[in-house]
Coordinates of C-alpha atoms in Angstrom, one line a residue:
X22 CA -16.5 -15.1 -77.2
X23 CA -15.0 -11.9 -78.7
X24 CA -17.9 -11.9 -81.2
X25 CA -20.7 -12.6 -78.2
X26 CA -19.1 -9.8 -76.5
X27 CA -19.6 -7.4 -79.1
X28 CA -22.9 -8.4 -79.8
X29 CA -23.7 -7.8 -76.2
X30 CA -22.2 -4.1 -76.3
X31 CA -24.4 -3.5 -79.6
X32 CA -27.6 -4.3 -77.9
X33 CA -26.7 -2.5 -74.9
X34 CA -26.1 0.8 -76.9
X35 CA -29.4 0.2 -78.6
X36 CA -30.9 0.0 -75.1
X37 CA -30.1 3.3 -74.2
X38 CA -32.9 4.7 -76.7
X39 CA -35.1 1.5 -76.1
X40 CA -39.1 2.5 -75.2
X41 CA -39.9 2.7 -71.0
X42 CA -42.5 0.0 -72.0
X43 CA -39.8 -2.7 -72.4
X44 CA -38.5 -1.9 -68.9
X45 CA -39.4 -4.4 -65.9
X46 CA -42.1 -2.8 -64.0
X47 CA -43.7 -5.8 -62.4
X48 CA -41.9 -8.4 -60.6
X49 CA -42.8 -11.8 -58.6
X50 CA -40.9 -13.6 -56.2
X51 CA -41.8 -17.0 -55.5
X52 CA -40.7 -17.8 -51.6
X53 CA -41.2 -15.4 -48.5
X54 CA -38.5 -16.6 -46.7
X55 CA -35.1 -14.6 -45.5
X56 CA -34.0 -13.9 -48.9
X57 CA -37.5 -13.5 -50.7
X58 CA -38.7 -10.9 -47.9
X59 CA -35.3 -9.3 -48.8
X60 CA -35.8 -9.5 -52.5
X61 CA -39.2 -7.7 -52.0
X62 CA -38.2 -5.1 -49.7
X63 CA -35.5 -3.9 -52.3
X64 CA -37.3 -4.0 -55.1
X65 CA -40.4 -2.0 -53.5
X66 CA -38.4 0.4 -52.4
X67 CA -37.3 1.3 -55.8
X68 CA -40.7 1.9 -57.0
X69 CA -41.6 -1.4 -58.4
X70 CA -44.7 -3.5 -58.2
X71 CA -44.2 -6.8 -56.3
X72 CA -46.1 -9.7 -55.7
X73 CA -44.9 -12.4 -53.2
X74 CA -46.1 -16.1 -53.5
X75 CA -46.2 -18.7 -50.0
X76 CA -47.6 -21.8 -50.0
X77 CA -49.9 -20.9 -47.3
X78 CA -51.8 -18.2 -45.6
X79 CA -50.2 -19.1 -42.4
X80 CA -46.6 -19.0 -43.8
X81 CA -47.9 -15.6 -45.7
X82 CA -48.9 -14.0 -42.6
X83 CA -45.7 -14.9 -40.9
X84 CA -43.3 -13.5 -43.5
X85 CA -45.6 -10.4 -43.5
X86 CA -44.9 -9.9 -39.8
X87 CA -41.2 -10.6 -40.0
X88 CA -40.9 -8.2 -42.5
X89 CA -42.9 -5.5 -40.6
X90 CA -40.5 -6.4 -37.5
X91 CA -37.4 -5.8 -39.3
X92 CA -38.1 -2.8 -41.0
X93 CA -39.6 -1.3 -37.8
X94 CA -36.4 -2.1 -36.2
X95 CA -34.8 -0.2 -38.9
X96 CA -36.6 2.5 -38.3
X97 CA -35.7 2.5 -34.6
X98 CA -31.9 2.7 -35.8
X99 CA -33.0 5.8 -37.8
X100 CA -31.8 3.6 -40.9
X101 CA -35.2 4.1 -42.5
X102 CA -38.4 6.1 -42.0
X103 CA -42.2 5.3 -41.3
X104 CA -42.6 6.9 -44.7
X105 CA -40.3 4.2 -46.4
X106 CA -42.1 1.4 -44.7
X107 CA -45.7 2.5 -45.9
X108 CA -44.6 3.2 -49.4
X109 CA -42.9 -0.4 -49.5
X110 CA -45.8 -2.4 -48.1
X111 CA -47.9 -0.2 -50.6
X112 CA -46.2 -1.9 -53.4
X113 CA -46.1 -5.7 -52.0
X114 CA -49.0 -7.9 -52.8
X115 CA -48.8 -11.0 -50.6
X116 CA -50.6 -13.9 -52.3
X117 CA -50.9 -17.8 -52.0
X118 CA -52.3 -18.4 -55.5
X119 CA -49.6 -18.6 -58.4
X120 CA -51.9 -17.3 -60.9
X121 CA -51.5 -13.5 -59.5
X122 CA -48.1 -13.4 -61.1
X123 CA -49.5 -14.2 -64.9
X124 CA -48.9 -10.8 -65.9
X125 CA -45.3 -10.0 -64.3
X126 CA -42.5 -9.6 -66.8
X127 CA -40.1 -11.2 -64.4
X128 CA -40.4 -13.8 -61.7
X129 CA -38.0 -14.6 -59.2
X130 CA -37.5 -17.9 -57.4
X131 CA -36.3 -17.7 -54.0
X132 CA -37.6 -21.3 -52.6
X133 CA -34.9 -23.7 -50.8
X134 CA -31.8 -24.6 -52.5
X135 CA -32.8 -27.7 -53.8
X136 CA -33.3 -29.0 -57.5
X137 CA -36.6 -30.5 -57.7
X138 CA -38.3 -27.9 -56.0
X139 CA -36.9 -25.2 -58.1
X140 CA -37.7 -27.1 -61.3
X141 CA -41.3 -27.9 -60.0
X142 CA -41.9 -24.2 -59.4
X143 CA -40.9 -23.0 -62.9
X144 CA -43.0 -25.8 -64.2
X145 CA -45.8 -24.6 -62.8
X146 CA -45.3 -20.8 -63.8
X147 CA -44.0 -21.9 -67.4
X148 CA -47.8 -22.8 -68.1
X149 CA -49.2 -19.6 -66.2
X150 CA -47.3 -16.4 -67.3
X151 CA -46.5 -14.6 -70.4
X152 CA -44.2 -16.4 -72.9
X153 CA -42.0 -13.6 -72.9
X154 CA -41.8 -13.3 -68.7
X155 CA -38.0 -14.1 -67.8
X156 CA -37.4 -16.6 -65.1
X157 CA -34.8 -16.0 -62.5
X158 CA -33.4 -18.3 -60.1
X159 CA -31.7 -17.2 -56.6
X160 CA -29.9 -20.4 -56.8
X161 CA -26.1 -20.1 -55.2
X162 CA -24.7 -23.6 -56.4
X163 CA -27.1 -25.1 -58.9
X164 CA -26.8 -25.5 -62.5
X165 CA -29.4 -23.0 -64.6
X166 CA -28.6 -25.0 -67.8
X167 CA -30.2 -28.0 -66.0
X168 CA -33.0 -26.0 -64.9
X169 CA -33.9 -23.8 -67.9
X170 CA -33.6 -27.4 -70.1
X171 CA -36.9 -28.5 -68.3
X172 CA -39.0 -25.5 -69.3
X173 CA -40.3 -24.1 -72.6
X174 CA -38.0 -20.6 -72.5
X175 CA -34.6 -21.8 -71.9
X176 CA -33.4 -18.4 -73.3
X177 CA -35.2 -16.3 -70.7
X178 CA -33.9 -18.4 -67.8
X179 CA -31.2 -16.6 -65.9
X180 CA -29.6 -16.6 -62.3
X181 CA -29.1 -13.8 -60.0
X182 CA -27.8 -14.6 -56.6
X183 CA -28.5 -12.2 -54.1
X184 CA -26.7 -12.0 -50.7
X185 CA -28.1 -11.7 -47.4
X186 CA -29.2 -9.1 -46.3
X187 CA -30.3 -8.2 -49.7
X188 CA -31.3 -4.7 -49.1
X189 CA -28.0 -3.9 -47.6
X190 CA -25.7 -5.8 -50.1
X191 CA -25.1 -3.7 -53.5
X192 CA -24.2 -6.4 -56.0
X193 CA -25.7 -9.2 -57.3
X194 CA -24.3 -12.3 -59.3
X195 CA -25.5 -12.8 -62.7
X196 CA -25.4 -16.1 -63.8
X197 CA -26.1 -17.0 -67.4
X198 CA -26.7 -21.0 -68.4
X199 CA -25.7 -22.1 -71.5
X200 CA -29.0 -21.1 -73.4
X201 CA -29.7 -17.7 -71.7
X202 CA -29.8 -15.2 -75.0
X203 CA -27.9 -11.8 -74.7
X204 CA -31.4 -10.0 -74.7
X205 CA -32.2 -11.5 -71.3
X206 CA -28.6 -10.8 -70.0
X207 CA -29.4 -7.4 -71.1
X208 CA -32.5 -6.9 -69.5
X209 CA -31.7 -8.5 -66.1
X210 CA -28.8 -6.1 -66.2
X211 CA -31.0 -3.0 -66.4
X212 CA -33.3 -4.3 -63.8
X213 CA -30.3 -5.6 -61.5
X214 CA -29.3 -1.5 -61.6
X215 CA -32.8 -0.3 -61.4
X216 CA -32.9 -2.0 -57.7
X217 CA -29.6 -0.7 -56.7
X218 CA -27.5 -3.4 -57.7
X219 CA -24.1 -3.4 -59.4
X220 CA -24.4 -7.1 -61.4
X221 CA -21.5 -9.0 -61.8
X222 CA -21.5 -11.4 -64.6
X223 CA -20.1 -14.9 -63.9
X224 CA -19.8 -18.2 -65.7
X225 CA -22.0 -20.9 -64.7
X226 CA -20.3 -23.1 -62.3
X227 CA -20.7 -24.6 -59.0
X228 CA -20.6 -21.7 -56.4
X229 CA -20.0 -18.7 -58.7
X230 CA -17.7 -16.4 -57.0
X231 CA -19.2 -15.5 -53.7
X232 CA -20.5 -19.0 -52.3
X233 CA -17.3 -20.7 -53.5
X234 CA -14.9 -18.1 -51.8
X235 CA -17.3 -18.0 -48.6
X236 CA -17.9 -21.4 -47.7
X237 CA -14.5 -22.6 -47.2
X238 CA -13.8 -19.7 -44.8
X239 CA -17.0 -20.3 -42.9
X240 CA -16.1 -24.1 -42.8
X241 CA -12.6 -23.4 -41.5
X242 CA -14.0 -21.0 -38.8
X243 CA -16.2 -23.9 -37.5
X244 CA -13.3 -26.3 -37.4
X245 CA -11.4 -23.5 -35.5
X246 CA -14.1 -23.6 -32.9
X247 CA -14.9 -27.5 -33.0
X248 CA -10.9 -27.7 -32.1
X249 CA -11.2 -25.1 -29.0
X250 CA -8.5 -22.6 -30.3
X251 CA -10.8 -19.8 -29.8
X252 CA -14.2 -18.7 -28.9
X253 CA -17.2 -17.7 -31.5
X254 CA -16.8 -14.1 -30.9
X255 CA -13.0 -14.0 -30.6
X256 CA -12.9 -15.6 -34.1
X257 CA -15.1 -13.4 -35.8
X258 CA -13.6 -10.4 -34.0
X259 CA -10.3 -11.6 -35.2
X260 CA -11.3 -12.0 -38.7
X261 CA -13.7 -8.4 -38.8
X262 CA -10.8 -6.4 -37.4
X263 CA -8.1 -8.4 -39.4
X264 CA -9.4 -8.3 -42.8
X265 CA -12.1 -5.4 -42.5
X266 CA -15.2 -7.6 -42.5
X267 CA -18.5 -6.3 -41.9
X268 CA -19.4 -9.6 -40.6
X269 CA -17.2 -12.7 -39.2
X270 CA -17.8 -15.8 -40.7
X271 CA -19.7 -17.5 -38.1
X272 CA -22.4 -14.6 -37.7
X273 CA -22.4 -14.7 -41.4
X274 CA -23.3 -18.3 -41.4
X275 CA -26.0 -17.5 -38.8
X276 CA -27.5 -14.5 -41.1
X277 CA -27.4 -16.8 -44.3
X278 CA -29.3 -19.6 -42.3
X279 CA -27.1 -22.7 -41.2
X280 CA -29.2 -25.3 -43.2
X281 CA -28.9 -23.3 -46.1
X282 CA -24.8 -23.1 -45.8
X283 CA -24.9 -27.1 -45.3
X284 CA -26.9 -27.3 -48.3
X285 CA -24.3 -25.3 -50.5
X286 CA -21.3 -27.3 -48.6
X287 CA -23.1 -30.7 -49.7
X288 CA -23.4 -29.4 -53.3
X289 CA -20.1 -28.2 -53.8
X290 CA -18.4 -31.1 -51.7
X291 CA -20.5 -33.4 -54.3
X292 CA -19.9 -31.7 -57.6
X293 CA -16.3 -30.7 -57.0
X294 CA -15.1 -33.5 -54.8
X295 CA -12.7 -30.9 -53.1
X296 CA -11.9 -31.4 -48.8
X297 CA -12.4 -28.0 -48.1
X298 CA -16.0 -28.3 -48.8
X299 CA -16.7 -31.1 -46.9
X300 CA -19.1 -29.9 -44.2
X301 CA -17.7 -30.1 -40.7
X302 CA -19.4 -31.9 -37.9
X303 CA -20.8 -28.8 -35.9
X304 CA -23.0 -27.6 -38.7
X305 CA -24.5 -31.2 -39.2
X306 CA -25.3 -31.0 -35.5
X307 CA -26.5 -27.6 -35.4
X308 CA -29.0 -28.5 -38.6
X309 CA -30.0 -31.5 -37.0
X310 CA -30.9 -30.0 -33.8
X311 CA -32.7 -27.1 -35.9
X312 CA -30.8 -24.6 -34.7
X313 CA -30.4 -22.8 -37.7
X314 CA -29.3 -19.1 -36.8
X315 CA -31.1 -15.9 -36.7
X316 CA -34.2 -17.3 -38.4
X317 CA -34.8 -20.0 -35.3
X318 CA -33.3 -17.5 -32.9
X319 CA -30.0 -19.7 -32.2
X320 CA -27.1 -21.0 -34.3
X321 CA -23.9 -20.5 -33.3
X322 CA -24.9 -17.4 -31.4
X323 CA -28.1 -16.4 -30.0
X324 CA -30.6 -13.7 -31.3
X325 CA -33.7 -11.7 -29.8
X326 CA -36.8 -11.4 -31.5
X327 CA -35.7 -8.6 -33.7
X328 CA -33.0 -10.7 -35.0
X329 CA -30.0 -8.7 -32.8
X330 CA -27.3 -10.9 -31.5
X331 CA -27.5 -11.4 -28.0
X332 CA -23.6 -11.3 -26.5

């Protein structure tokens, strides 16, 4: 491990004199959901070119409208300018054809948290893109090693676990599989820094740091609500003010998408077998009723058309 660390430090030192041609400038994002749009906005805002892929034109137009609305809402709050918006949209290409990503140096997968779906996407891309292109998964619980072993470039597969809302969270978890090369790690660390994120390196393990830590808190907050101990608003207020959280765990779950949170819980419960990860009945009921949080306008809380919480 010490030898590997020294090698990585040597690579980092040599990269300081690396040619700008080695830097990542063209980024592809597969999936235009909440995470995909957030990653696209973040990358484009830092001056890089982005191609974002969705299954069909209807979903693509819907994603474009949602990103437009989100940025307009930020402009109204004086958090962004019209010039920022114009610059971001000028750097994003919206496509339904996978072949549009063939010249990109890095491909970021942001599809649903399902192993088979992610592998299917990467296998398709494996036949299209340059052999030197890096494959990134935005998975929060799945094994990068297992994903990489079905591809022709296991050394160029790595995880970047972004947190929602992507443009506002200043960190990303960098997850190295058993096969990921140090060169890939180095290049992706540099890319993360370029898009304004502090990369936190973690060992491959279910849930990594952030998901593994937040899931029990969300689960317990839902149990407190289910047991009638306090209202959802008061639970979140207590935890925000008591522990200086920006968001309470229940609003956070709504922002993440309750279907996604449930998928994390089920994966962690299945792989680790610890009761704190076992999904509570409330989240199962809400997902069954398609009350998935902010993206559907209702979850634990209700939201207006701009995604603002309705009191």
